Amino acid sequence: MKRVVTFGEIMMRLNPPGYQRFQQASSFEISFAGGEANVAVSLAQYGVDASFVTKLPGNDLAKCAVNELRRFGVDTRSIVYGGERLGVYYVEKGASQRASKVLYDRAHSSIAEASPDDFDWDSIFDGVDWFHFTGITPALGPNLPSICEQACIAAKEHGAVISCDLNYRNKLWSREDARNVMSRLAGYFDVCIANEEDASDVFGISAKDTDLSKGKLDKESYIDVARQIHERFGCPRVAITLRTSISASVNKWSGMLYEDDTAYIAPEYTMQIVDRVGGGDSFGAGLIYALLNDYEGQKAIDFAVAASCLKHSIEHDFNLVSVAEVENLAGGNASGRVQR
Amino acid sequence: MKRVVTFGEIMMRLNPPGYQRFQQASSFEISFAGGEANVAVSLAQYGVDASFVTKLPGNDLAKCAVNELRRFGVDTRSIVYGGERLGVYYVEKGASQRASKVLYDRAHSSIAEASPDDFDWDSIFDGVDWFHFTGITPALGPNLPSICEQACIAAKEHGAVISCDLNYRNKLWSREDARNVMSRLAGYFDVCIANEEDASDVFGISAKDTDLSKGKLDKESYIDVARQIHERFGCPRVAITLRTSISASVNKWSGMLYEDDTAYIAPEYTMQIVDRVGGGDSFGAGLIYALLNDYEGQKAIDFAVAASCLKHSIEHDFNLVSVAEVENLAGGNASGRVQR
Amino acid sequence: MKRVVTFGEIMMRLNPPGYQRFQQASSFEISFAGGEANVAVSLAQYGVDASFVTKLPGNDLAKCAVNELRRFGVDTRSIVYGGERLGVYYVEKGASQRASKVLYDRAHSSIAEASPDDFDWDSIFDGVDWFHFTGITPALGPNLPSICEQACIAAKEHGAVISCDLNYRNKLWSREDARNVMSRLAGYFDVCIANEEDASDVFGISAKDTDLSKGKLDKESYIDVARQIHERFGCPRVAITLRTSISASVNKWSGMLYEDDTAYIAPEYTMQIVDRVGGGDSFGAGLIYALLNDYEGQKAIDFAVAASCLKHSIEHDFNLVSVAEVENLAGGNASGRVQR
Amino acid sequence: MKRVVTFGEIMMRLNPPGYQRFQQASSFEISFAGGEANVAVSLAQYGVDASFVTKLPGNDLAKCAVNELRRFGVDTRSIVYGGERLGVYYVEKGASQRASKVLYDRAHSSIAEASPDDFDWDSIFDGVDWFHFTGITPALGPNLPSICEQACIAAKEHGAVISCDLNYRNKLWSREDARNVMSRLAGYFDVCIANEEDASDVFGISAKDTDLSKGKLDKESYIDVARQIHERFGCPRVAITLRTSISASVNKWSGMLYEDDTAYIAPEYTMQIVDRVGGGDSFGAGLIYALLNDYEGQKAIDFAVAASCLKHSIEHDFNLVSVAEVENLAGGNASGRVQR
Amino acid sequence: MKRVVTFGEIMMRLNPPGYQRFQQASSFEISFAGGEANVAVSLAQYGVDASFVTKLPGNDLAKCAVNELRRFGVDTRSIVYGGERLGVYYVEKGASQRASKVLYDRAHSSIAEASPDDFDWDSIFDGVDWFHFTGITPALGPNLPSICEQACIAAKEHGAVISCDLNYRNKLWSREDARNVMSRLAGYFDVCIANEEDASDVFGISAKDTDLSKGKLDKESYIDVARQIHERFGCPRVAITLRTSISASVNKWSGMLYEDDTAYIAPEYTMQIVDRVGGGDSFGAGLIYALLNDYEGQKAIDFAVAASCLKHSIEHDFNLVSVAEVENLAGGNASGRVQR
Amino acid sequence: MKRVVTFGEIMMRLNPPGYQRFQQASSFEISFAGGEANVAVSLAQYGVDASFVTKLPGNDLAKCAVNELRRFGVDTRSIVYGGERLGVYYVEKGASQRASKVLYDRAHSSIAEASPDDFDWDSIFDGVDWFHFTGITPALGPNLPSICEQACIAAKEHGAVISCDLNYRNKLWSREDARNVMSRLAGYFDVCIANEEDASDVFGISAKDTDLSKGKLDKESYIDVARQIHERFGCPRVAITLRTSISASVNKWSGMLYEDDTAYIAPEYTMQIVDRVGGGDSFGAGLIYALLNDYEGQKAIDFAVAASCLKHSIEHDFNLVSVAEVENLAGGNASGRVQR
C-alpha cells in the first residue's frame, strides 16, 4: 500500500443548516476540515495509507477532530500536541446569485504557533511515497515557512514525490510574502496544482483574456500559465483546475494536466452544487492517487476531475467517494441513475 | 367508490437527512414504502377505496407501518400477521453526477416467508374492481409465485382488472427465474407496465438503439416493445415509462400507453428532483386511476405522467397529491406559481 | 438617517422543514412575516431607521414577533397592544412542477379588528420621510380602509412620501371591494408597486397578450399598464415586477420603473429558488431605499431587482442582505463565487 | 368489539422542542390533540372501536388531523366538514419550579361555530355502547350546549352509557355559565369525572382543607365531593383524579372511584414527567375501558390510574399504551426495567 | 424607567443537543452569553432599561450576538466595534454524576484586547442608575483592570450604584492577580455578590467547615464571610449564593443578603436542572432589580433566589422570565402546575 | 500498552429522539453497539489497545459501523467480511414507570451465520493480554458455540486472561441450551461477570429472597451466588452488578467483586438515567481495565461501578469517559459541579 503524508491545519467547520444565513441560524452543523486533511481523508477512501501531520491543542475539540480523521481511516499517529487552540471556520452556504461566505477564526491556533522542533520529519517520512501540502500551511505563522522547507528537504531525502496546491489566501499573507516564500519552496515541487488566480497571486504569472468575476475563462490560456510555472521552477508537472461559476448553485468544472510540454484536458461537467467547499482539495487527492498509480496523462486528469466533480455533490469538505465511483464517472456514466 | 387491492411488501425506509452519504449520517428519517403499498397510498389520495394486502410480523415496527398506511387512508384490514421481521431498505439520496443508492435488507421478512394458506383470496377480492401487483412480489420468496397466481385466479373470478408493473430486481432473482414465473403470470394481465430495461430483463424483449447508461432513449422503439408484449401474452394494454437521466438532480420524464395498436405519448417534463424513489409506482397509480375512471388513451397517459412527475418533487416514496393537483399539471399548468 | 414607517400585519409563519408537504410534517419551522414587516426588516438591514406599526395581542407569541423585529433592528415602539390573536400562516414549499402553497389563518387577528383610535398617527409620523403599506392592510377588516386613509392623510401632513404595493389577495376581499377602497387610497400614492395581476385585479387595468398560467409575459405591455395607473390616479412613479415561472424551482425575474413617461427595465436574472415568499416585498424595500437615496431611474430599478433576486436565495420572508451585497449583484457580479 | 363515540374539538398542538420557552423557539413540533380526541385515541390503542365526532374545515391542516386520528386507529367517518378554521394551541413545557404554559387559539374554529343540524346523532349512535365528552365541548360556542344535549338524548335512546369529564376552562366561559349548562347536562351522566377544582368551579362543590397552590390535597375530602355530586345529580359513578404537584418535573398521582357509597382509591405513583398534557384524558379513557369491560371498582380505578400514570411519560397528548402495558403497571410492576 | 449599564464580554455559546458529549455531537446549538450580558438580558425582561457595553469585531458572528441582545430588548448602542474576534465557549451538559463541562476559546477577543480610550464612560453613564460588572471582566486582558476602574469612577460621578459579582475564573488569572486587582476595585462596590469559593479565591476569606466537593455547605458560616467582606472593603451589601450539588441533575439552591449587620436568608429550592449555566448571573439580575425597586432585605433576597431558581429550568444562559413569574414563585407557588 | 481482544456482534442501533415511542417517531438516531463492541470502545477510551473481532457484510452500513469503531480508537483490522447483513436493533427509551423497550432484528446477520474457519485465532491472539466475550456471542447461531470455544483455547494458549459476561438473552436461546453451552465454556473463564438473573437463568444458581420485579435486592445473597459459581467452575473471580430499579428514570447502582472468598462491595449511586443501555458492558470494561492494571479488589470494584455509573448519563451504548473521569467519581466526587 502506498503511503502519503499531508501536512497542514485541520479546523472545526461550523455551518448553519441548509441555506440559512448566519443571522438566521439557531444551530450549526459540525464537521472538521482543512486543505491537507481533506486530501488525506480522500486518499484514505481510495485505499491509500494516508497520514495527516499537524499540531493540535490537548482539549476535547481537538480530540473530536482526531476522532473524525480516524473514523475515515487516516493515520493520526504523527500529530503533535500542544499550544492553545483549534482553528475554527464558519461556512454560510450560498445559492443562486448569493455567494457562499467563509469566515476564518484560525489565528493563534496550535499549528500557527508551532516551532520547528515540534516535528521529527526524519521519522515521519520513513517509508513514505508522497508528501503533499498547500500554500496555506506556510502562511499560517512565522515559523511555518521554514518548517515546510524542512519537511520538503526530509521528504526528498526519503525519496517521496512532493506536490503542492498553491491555494493563495489573502487573509493570511500579502502577495509579496507569498511570492518570496512560495518561490523558494517551489524548487522542491514535483507536482504544482493551481487555479489561474493562484498562479497570478503567488507568482505573478497570468493567463490572458480572463475575467473571473464574469465566471468565464479561456482554457487555452492556462497552457501558457502551466508552461511558465514549469519553466521558472523546473517543476515537471503542473495541474490547473478550470471552474466556470454560472451561479452559486450551478458551476461548470474541468481541469488540465501539463507534463512534457503536453496539456491533457478533461471533459467538462455541469454541476448542481450541494457543497462547493473542498472542491479543489478533492482534485488534488484525485490527481495524487492517479499519479501514485502511474496513470498516464489523460487518464490521470480525467480521474482528478471526475473525483472533484463528485465532491461538489457531497456535504462538508471531505470527498467520501471510492475509486470505483470515480472510475464510473470518469468512464462516462454521468446519468446519476439510481443504484439498487 | 371503486375498490382496488394491491399485494406486496411494505418495508421501513431509512435515509440520511438531505444529501448526506450513509457514512456521514448521524440520524435517519423514517418512512414506509414498497411498490404496491405506494400504489395503494396514491390511489387513496385520489379517493379510491384502496386495500393493501401483505403479511407482517406482530411487532411495534410493523404496527408503525400499518399506522402509516391508515394515516393516508389505506384499508389495512386484509393484512395478515405472523412471521419474524419487517423488511428494511436504506436510501442515500444522490445529487448532480452522484447517483442515489438503495440498499435492501428484506430477506427473511414475513411476506417473503409467507405460505399459500395465509391469504383468503376469495374474501379479499369480494367486491373489488382492480388488482395490482408488481414483479417484485413473486420474487420475494419460494412460495410467492404460486401465491401470486392464486391471487390472479381469484381476482379474475371476481371480475377484477389485473395490472402488473414488471419491476425487475436482479438482487431478488435471476433473469431466468423471472422469465419463467412472469411469463406464466403475464397471461392474467389486463395492463402491463414496464420500462425498457424491465421488458428486456424479464422477457428478453428489447428496443433498438438505446443506451441507458448514456441517459438517452428513443421513444419510437418503445412502441415496438409494447407491441411485442401485447402479441406474446395477449395483454390488451401496455404502458411504458420514459426517463432520460441528465443527472441525479435533473431528469426528463414521459410515458407511453399502447392499446388497440395505437401508442399515446404524453408531453415530456424536465424535473428538478426532490426524491426520485417511488416514481414508477406513482405512474402505475395514476394509470390505474385513469383507467378505472374510463379516461380515453391520451388523457389516461397524460394523467399518469403528470401524477408521477409531481411525485419526483415529494420526499419519500408516497405520492401525496390529489386528483385536482394532477389534473392541473396535466392541463398544462407547469409554472409552479405560489397558490395562496 | 432616513426614517420610514410601514403599517400592516405581522403573522407567525410556520413551514415544514425542507420540501415536506403539510401531510408529512412532524415539525414546523417558525418565523415571522407580513408584507410591511418584511419591508421594514429589509430597510433596517440597509441602515434605514425603519419603524413597523401594527396591533398585536398581549401574549407570548406576539412577544416573539416583536422580539424578532427588534432582533433585526426594526423600531417596534409604535406597536399597539390589544385584541385577541396573532395571525398565522403556513407555507408548504413547492419544487419543480409542484407549486408552493400558502394557507392563511389570519381572521380575527388584533390588527384585523383594530379601531381608528388605536393609532396616534400624528405622533407616529413625527419626523418620518416615507410611509409604506400594501393593499393587504385595508383588506384585513372593516375599519382598516379608514385607518389606512387616516394614516395617509397624516403622512402627507408630515411631508412623508407614500408608497403602496397593491398586493391583491382574493381570500381577503372581492375585486369590487378592492377597487372601491384602493381607488380612493391611490390618490395619496407617490409610488405605486404592482405586478400585472394586481393592476388587473384591483383596477381592471390589464396588459395585452399575457397568459400567466403559461409563465410567460411580454415586458412591453407593462409600460402601458404603468402609464394607465399614472394617468388615472396621478401617481408619479409606478413600478412593476416581472416574473417568469419556469417551475417552482426556477424563475426568471426582472422589474420596471415608470416615471416621467419613461420606463427603466432591469436585467433579467435566472434564479434557483430557495424560498420565493417575500420576493415582492424585498423588491418594494429595495425600491424605497433607492428612491430615499435619490438614485436615478435605471439605478433604482437595478437595485430593487437585484435586492429581490437575492431574497429568492434566502430562507423565510425577511430579505437579510446588506446594501453592499445588493450593489455587488446590481453591478454585474452574479457568479456566486465563494467569498473568503 | 365495544363501540365508543367521543365528541369535541381536535386542535393542532404546537410546542417548542424540549424545554425551550416560546421566546427561544425556532421550530415547533406538531401534534394533534383535544380532550375527547385523546380519549378516542387511547381507547383505540386498547382495541376498542372508537369513533371521534367533530366539525373540521376542508383544508390541509384539518386533513393532517384526520390522518393522525386514522393513523392511531380512530374511526373518523362521522366527522363533519365545513366552517373556517382548525383550532390551534401552543404548549411550553415547564420543568422544576417553572410551570408549563398552554396558550389557546381556538376561537372561530369550525366546531365552535357548528350548528345543531350539522350532526345526525341518530345515525352516529347506531350500535354504540358508550358516549363520552368533556365540559370543554359545551363551552366552545353558543350552539354547543344544545348540540351536546341532543347528543346525550340520542345516546340514551340508543342505550349508550354516558360519561363526562367536567374539565372546567375559565378562558372559555364563566363559572356561572358553566354551572347553568353543566347542571342541566349532568342529569344524563352515568359517570362523572372531575378533579377537585372542577367540582368547585362548575358545581360549587368543594372539599375541605385543600390548598392546591401548595400542591397538597387530602384524599378523604374527595369522598365527600363525590358523594355530593352523586346526590345532587343522581349520577351513579363519580371518579376523581388526585394530583400532588411537587414541581413541574415531579408529580404524585392517584385517583378515586365512588360507586354505591363506596370509594375505591388507587395506589399513588411518583412520576418523573415527560409530558403532563393529556394526563386527565388518559384517566378517562382508562376508566371507560375498565367499565366497558365490567371491571369491579378497585380494579377499574387501578387500571385508570396506571393508564394515566404511563401517559405522563409520553410525549404529546395521546396515550399510546396498550392494555398489557397498563395491566403490567397496575399489577405492581413499576420498576421500569428494560424489556428486551 | 430605571437605567442599568453592564460591562463585559459576550461570547457565542455552542453546545451539543441534549446530553450528548462533545465526542458524539454532529451539530451544535447556538446561543450568546456572558456574565454581564446575561444580567442585562434578565433585567430587560423585568422592564428595566438595560444597556450592555463591550467591544466586538465587525463581522457577521458579532452581528448575530448584537441581534440576539436586541431581540431580548437590551440597548446595544454603546457597544464599540473593532479588534479581531468574538469569544466562543462550548458547553457539554452533564447529568447525574457526570459534570457539565465548559471550554473557553476567548483569548484574543476584541474586548480582551480593548484599550482604555475605546469607551467614553462619561457619555455611557449619563442618566444611569446602576452599574454592574463581574470579576471576569478585569481578568480578560492587560488593559481591563484600569478600564474597569475608569468605569467605576465615572459611574460614581454620575451617581450610579455599583455592583460586582466576584466570579473568579482560574483559567483567566491567578489568585494573586485577582486579589490585587479586585481589592482595589472593591472599594467602589455598593453591592458585592459572591459564592463561598469566590470569597476565598479572590480575597482569601473563607467559611469554616465547608467541603464543596461533597456538595454540602453550612449556611451560618456565610454570614461570617459576608461580614468580613463588608468590614474589609466598606461595601454596604454582600450577597452570597448557596448551592448544594446533589448531582448534575439535582441541586439545592438558596442565597443570603447581608446588610446593616443582618443576614436575610431565602427559602431553599430543590431543582431538577435543565441548564445550570448562567444561574449565578440570574441571581445578580434578580438582586439588582429588587434593590433598584427598594425591596427590603428579606423580599430582595427572596426575589433574587426565586429568579435564579427559575433560570435553572431554562435552556441556555439567558434568564427569560418576567417579574410576575418570579413573584409567583417567591410568593410560595412552587408547584409547577400547568398554566392555561 | 496492554492489548485486549473482544469478540461478538456489532449492530446498528436506531432510536427515536428523546422519549418518543416507536409509534410517534419520524426519525431515528443512528449509533452502533453490541456487548463486546461496547467493551472495546470503553477500553480504548482508557488508553488500552482494544481490538474488536466480528464478521460483517461488505456493504455501506457495515462500513459505517467500522468507521464508528475506528473513530473511537478501536483496532478493526481483525474483522472478517462476508455474509449478508448487519444486525439492527431498536431502542425506545422509557421514562418514569414506562420501561425502555429493545427490539432486535439480528437473525441472519453475518456473524450469526459465521463458520469456524472464518477466524484465524492464532494470529488474532498474538501478543494479546486479555480476551473478553459475552454469553450473547455463543447464542447467535449454530456454529458460534464451537467458534467461541476455539477462541478460548487459542486465548489460553497465548496466555490471555479470559472474561465473560453471562448476559442471558431469552430471545436467542432457551435456558437449557444456554446451560449446556455456557457450562462447557465456563471452564475457561478467569473472570465471570453476571447479574443475579443471569446466574439463575444460565446456571440455575439463585440468590434467596430477591424479587426483581419489585426492583429490590439483597446484597448479601449475591455473595452466595458468586461463591457457587466459583466452586462449580473453578473461576477465580466473579463480579456481580447490583441494580435497583426505582423507575425507568431513577436507578440505584452498585456491584460486587468476589475473589479468594472475599466480597468487595462498591458504594451505591442513585442515578438520574440518560440512557441505560450498555450499562452492564461499561461495568465489564471498567473491571477489565482495573484488573489489567492490577488494582486490588476494593479499588477494582469501585472503578468498575463508577465507570458504569457514568455510562448511565451518556447517550447511546458506548461509555465515552476517560480514566480520570472515572477516578474522580470513584474518589468520592459525585457532586456533578460544573467543570470550567
CSV table of N, CA and C in Angstrom, one decimal, chain E residues 74-142:
chain,number,residue,atom,x,y,z
E,74,VAL,N,-32.3,44.5,24.9
E,74,VAL,CA,-31.2,45.2,25.5
E,74,VAL,C,-30.7,46.3,24.6
E,75,ASP,N,-30.4,47.4,25.2
E,75,ASP,CA,-29.8,48.6,24.4
E,75,ASP,C,-28.4,48.3,24.0
E,76,THR,N,-28.1,48.2,22.7
E,76,THR,CA,-26.7,47.8,22.3
E,76,THR,C,-26.0,49.0,21.7
E,77,ARG,N,-26.5,50.2,21.9
E,77,ARG,CA,-25.9,51.4,21.2
E,77,ARG,C,-24.6,51.8,21.7
E,78,SER,N,-24.2,51.4,22.9
E,78,SER,CA,-22.9,51.7,23.4
E,78,SER,C,-21.8,50.7,23.1
E,79,ILE,N,-22.2,49.7,22.4
E,79,ILE,CA,-21.2,48.7,22.0
E,79,ILE,C,-20.2,49.3,21.0
E,80,VAL,N,-18.9,49.0,21.3
E,80,VAL,CA,-17.8,49.6,20.5
E,80,VAL,C,-17.3,48.5,19.5
E,81,TYR,N,-16.9,48.9,18.3
E,81,TYR,CA,-16.5,47.9,17.3
E,81,TYR,C,-15.0,48.0,17.0
E,82,GLY,N,-14.4,46.9,16.7
E,82,GLY,CA,-13.0,46.8,16.4
E,82,GLY,C,-12.4,45.5,16.9
E,83,GLY,N,-11.1,45.3,16.6
E,83,GLY,CA,-10.5,44.1,17.1
E,83,GLY,C,-10.8,42.9,16.2
E,84,GLU,N,-10.4,41.7,16.6
E,84,GLU,CA,-10.4,40.6,15.6
E,84,GLU,C,-11.4,39.5,15.8
E,85,ARG,N,-11.8,39.2,17.1
E,85,ARG,CA,-12.6,38.1,17.2
E,85,ARG,C,-13.6,38.1,18.3
E,86,LEU,N,-14.7,37.3,18.1
E,86,LEU,CA,-15.7,37.1,19.1
E,86,LEU,C,-15.3,35.9,19.9
E,87,GLY,N,-15.3,36.0,21.2
E,87,GLY,CA,-15.0,34.9,22.1
E,87,GLY,C,-16.1,33.8,21.9
E,88,VAL,N,-15.7,32.5,22.1
E,88,VAL,CA,-16.6,31.4,21.9
E,88,VAL,C,-16.4,30.5,23.1
E,89,TYR,N,-17.5,29.9,23.6
E,89,TYR,CA,-17.3,28.9,24.6
E,89,TYR,C,-18.3,27.7,24.3
E,90,TYR,N,-17.9,26.6,24.8
E,90,TYR,CA,-18.5,25.3,24.4
E,90,TYR,C,-19.1,24.7,25.7
E,91,VAL,N,-20.3,24.3,25.7
E,91,VAL,CA,-20.9,23.6,26.9
E,91,VAL,C,-21.3,22.2,26.6
E,92,GLU,N,-20.8,21.3,27.4
E,92,GLU,CA,-21.3,19.9,27.4
E,92,GLU,C,-22.1,19.7,28.6
E,93,LYS,N,-23.4,19.5,28.4
E,93,LYS,CA,-24.3,19.4,29.5
E,93,LYS,C,-24.1,18.1,30.3
E,94,GLY,N,-23.9,18.2,31.6
E,94,GLY,CA,-23.8,16.9,32.4
E,94,GLY,C,-25.2,16.4,32.8
E,95,ALA,N,-25.1,15.3,33.4
E,95,ALA,CA,-26.4,14.7,34.0
E,95,ALA,C,-25.9,13.7,35.1
E,96,SER,N,-26.8,13.6,36.1
E,96,SER,CA,-26.5,12.7,37.2
E,96,SER,C,-25.1,12.9,37.8
E,97,GLN,N,-24.2,11.8,37.8
E,97,GLN,CA,-22.9,12.0,38.4
E,97,GLN,C,-21.9,12.6,37.4
E,98,ARG,N,-22.3,12.8,36.2
E,98,ARG,CA,-21.4,13.3,35.2
E,98,ARG,C,-21.5,14.9,35.1
E,99,ALA,N,-20.4,15.6,35.4
E,99,ALA,CA,-20.5,17.0,35.5
E,99,ALA,C,-20.6,17.7,34.1
E,100,SER,N,-21.2,18.8,34.1
E,100,SER,CA,-21.1,19.6,32.9
E,100,SER,C,-19.7,20.1,32.6
E,101,LYS,N,-19.3,20.3,31.4
E,101,LYS,CA,-18.0,20.9,31.1
E,101,LYS,C,-18.2,22.1,30.3
E,102,VAL,N,-17.3,23.1,30.6
E,102,VAL,CA,-17.3,24.4,29.8
E,102,VAL,C,-15.9,24.6,29.3
E,103,LEU,N,-15.8,24.7,28.0
E,103,LEU,CA,-14.5,25.0,27.4
E,103,LEU,C,-14.5,26.5,26.9
E,104,TYR,N,-13.5,27.3,27.2
E,104,TYR,CA,-13.5,28.6,26.7
E,104,TYR,C,-12.5,28.8,25.6
E,105,ASP,N,-12.9,29.5,24.6
E,105,ASP,CA,-11.9,29.9,23.5
E,105,ASP,C,-12.1,31.4,23.3
E,106,ARG,N,-11.6,32.1,24.3
E,106,ARG,CA,-11.9,33.6,24.4
E,106,ARG,C,-10.7,34.4,24.3
E,107,ALA,N,-9.5,33.8,24.3
E,107,ALA,CA,-8.3,34.6,24.2
E,107,ALA,C,-8.3,35.4,22.9
E,108,HIS,N,-7.7,36.6,22.9
E,108,HIS,CA,-7.6,37.4,21.7
E,108,HIS,C,-8.9,38.0,21.2
E,109,SER,N,-9.9,38.0,22.0
E,109,SER,CA,-11.2,38.6,21.6
E,109,SER,C,-11.1,40.1,21.6
E,110,SER,N,-12.0,40.7,20.9
E,110,SER,CA,-11.9,42.2,20.8
E,110,SER,C,-12.0,42.9,22.2
E,111,ILE,N,-12.8,42.4,23.1
E,111,ILE,CA,-12.9,43.0,24.4
E,111,ILE,C,-11.6,42.7,25.2
E,112,ALA,N,-11.0,41.5,25.0
E,112,ALA,CA,-9.8,41.2,25.8
E,112,ALA,C,-8.7,42.1,25.4
E,113,GLU,N,-8.7,42.6,24.2
E,113,GLU,CA,-7.6,43.4,23.7
E,113,GLU,C,-8.0,44.9,23.5
E,114,ALA,N,-9.1,45.2,24.2
E,114,ALA,CA,-9.6,46.6,24.2
E,114,ALA,C,-8.6,47.6,24.9
E,115,SER,N,-8.6,48.8,24.5
E,115,SER,CA,-7.8,49.8,25.2
E,115,SER,C,-8.7,50.9,25.9
E,116,PRO,N,-8.1,51.6,26.8
E,116,PRO,CA,-8.9,52.5,27.7
E,116,PRO,C,-9.7,53.5,26.9
E,117,ASP,N,-9.1,54.0,25.8
E,117,ASP,CA,-9.8,55.0,25.0
E,117,ASP,C,-10.9,54.5,24.1
E,118,ASP,N,-11.2,53.2,24.2
E,118,ASP,CA,-12.3,52.7,23.4
E,118,ASP,C,-13.7,53.1,23.9
E,119,PHE,N,-13.7,53.4,25.2
E,119,PHE,CA,-15.0,53.6,25.9
E,119,PHE,C,-15.1,55.1,26.4
E,120,ASP,N,-16.2,55.7,26.1
E,120,ASP,CA,-16.5,57.1,26.5
E,120,ASP,C,-17.4,57.0,27.7
E,121,TRP,N,-16.8,56.7,28.9
E,121,TRP,CA,-17.6,56.4,30.1
E,121,TRP,C,-18.5,57.5,30.5
E,122,ASP,N,-18.1,58.7,30.3
E,122,ASP,CA,-18.9,59.9,30.7
E,122,ASP,C,-20.2,59.9,30.0
E,123,SER,N,-20.1,59.6,28.7
E,123,SER,CA,-21.4,59.6,27.9
E,123,SER,C,-22.2,58.3,28.2
E,124,ILE,N,-21.5,57.2,28.4
E,124,ILE,CA,-22.2,56.0,28.7
E,124,ILE,C,-23.0,56.0,30.0
E,125,PHE,N,-22.5,56.7,31.0
E,125,PHE,CA,-23.2,56.7,32.3
E,125,PHE,C,-24.2,57.9,32.5
E,126,ASP,N,-24.4,58.6,31.4
E,126,ASP,CA,-25.3,59.8,31.5
E,126,ASP,C,-26.7,59.3,31.8
E,127,GLY,N,-27.2,59.6,33.0
E,127,GLY,CA,-28.6,59.3,33.4
E,127,GLY,C,-28.8,57.8,33.8
E,128,VAL,N,-27.7,57.2,34.2
E,128,VAL,CA,-27.7,55.8,34.6
E,128,VAL,C,-27.8,55.6,36.1
E,129,ASP,N,-28.7,54.7,36.5
E,129,ASP,CA,-28.9,54.4,38.0
E,129,ASP,C,-28.0,53.4,38.6
E,130,TRP,N,-27.5,52.5,37.8
E,130,TRP,CA,-26.8,51.3,38.3
E,130,TRP,C,-25.8,50.8,37.3
E,131,PHE,N,-24.6,50.4,37.9
E,131,PHE,CA,-23.6,49.8,37.0
E,131,PHE,C,-23.2,48.5,37.6
E,132,HIS,N,-23.2,47.5,36.7
E,132,HIS,CA,-22.9,46.1,37.1
E,132,HIS,C,-21.8,45.5,36.3
E,133,PHE,N,-20.8,44.9,36.9
E,133,PHE,CA,-19.9,44.0,36.1
E,133,PHE,C,-19.5,42.9,37.0
E,134,THR,N,-18.6,42.0,36.5
E,134,THR,CA,-18.2,40.8,37.3
E,134,THR,C,-16.7,40.8,37.3
E,135,GLY,N,-16.2,39.9,38.2
E,135,GLY,CA,-14.8,39.7,38.3
E,135,GLY,C,-14.1,39.1,37.0
E,136,ILE,N,-15.0,38.7,36.1
E,136,ILE,CA,-14.4,38.2,34.8
E,136,ILE,C,-13.8,39.3,34.0
E,137,THR,N,-14.5,40.4,34.0
E,137,THR,CA,-14.1,41.5,33.0
E,137,THR,C,-12.7,42.0,33.3
E,138,PRO,N,-12.3,42.3,34.5
E,138,PRO,CA,-10.9,42.8,34.7
E,138,PRO,C,-9.9,41.7,34.4
E,139,ALA,N,-10.3,40.4,34.4
E,139,ALA,CA,-9.4,39.3,34.1
E,139,ALA,C,-9.2,39.1,32.6
E,140,LEU,N,-9.9,39.7,31.8
E,140,LEU,CA,-9.9,39.4,30.4
E,140,LEU,C,-8.6,39.7,29.7
E,141,GLY,N,-8.0,40.9,30.0
E,141,GLY,CA,-6.8,41.3,29.3
E,141,GLY,C,-6.0,42.3,30.1
E,142,PRO,N,-4.9,42.7,29.7
E,142,PRO,CA,-4.0,43.6,30.4
E,142,PRO,C,-4.6,45.0,30.7
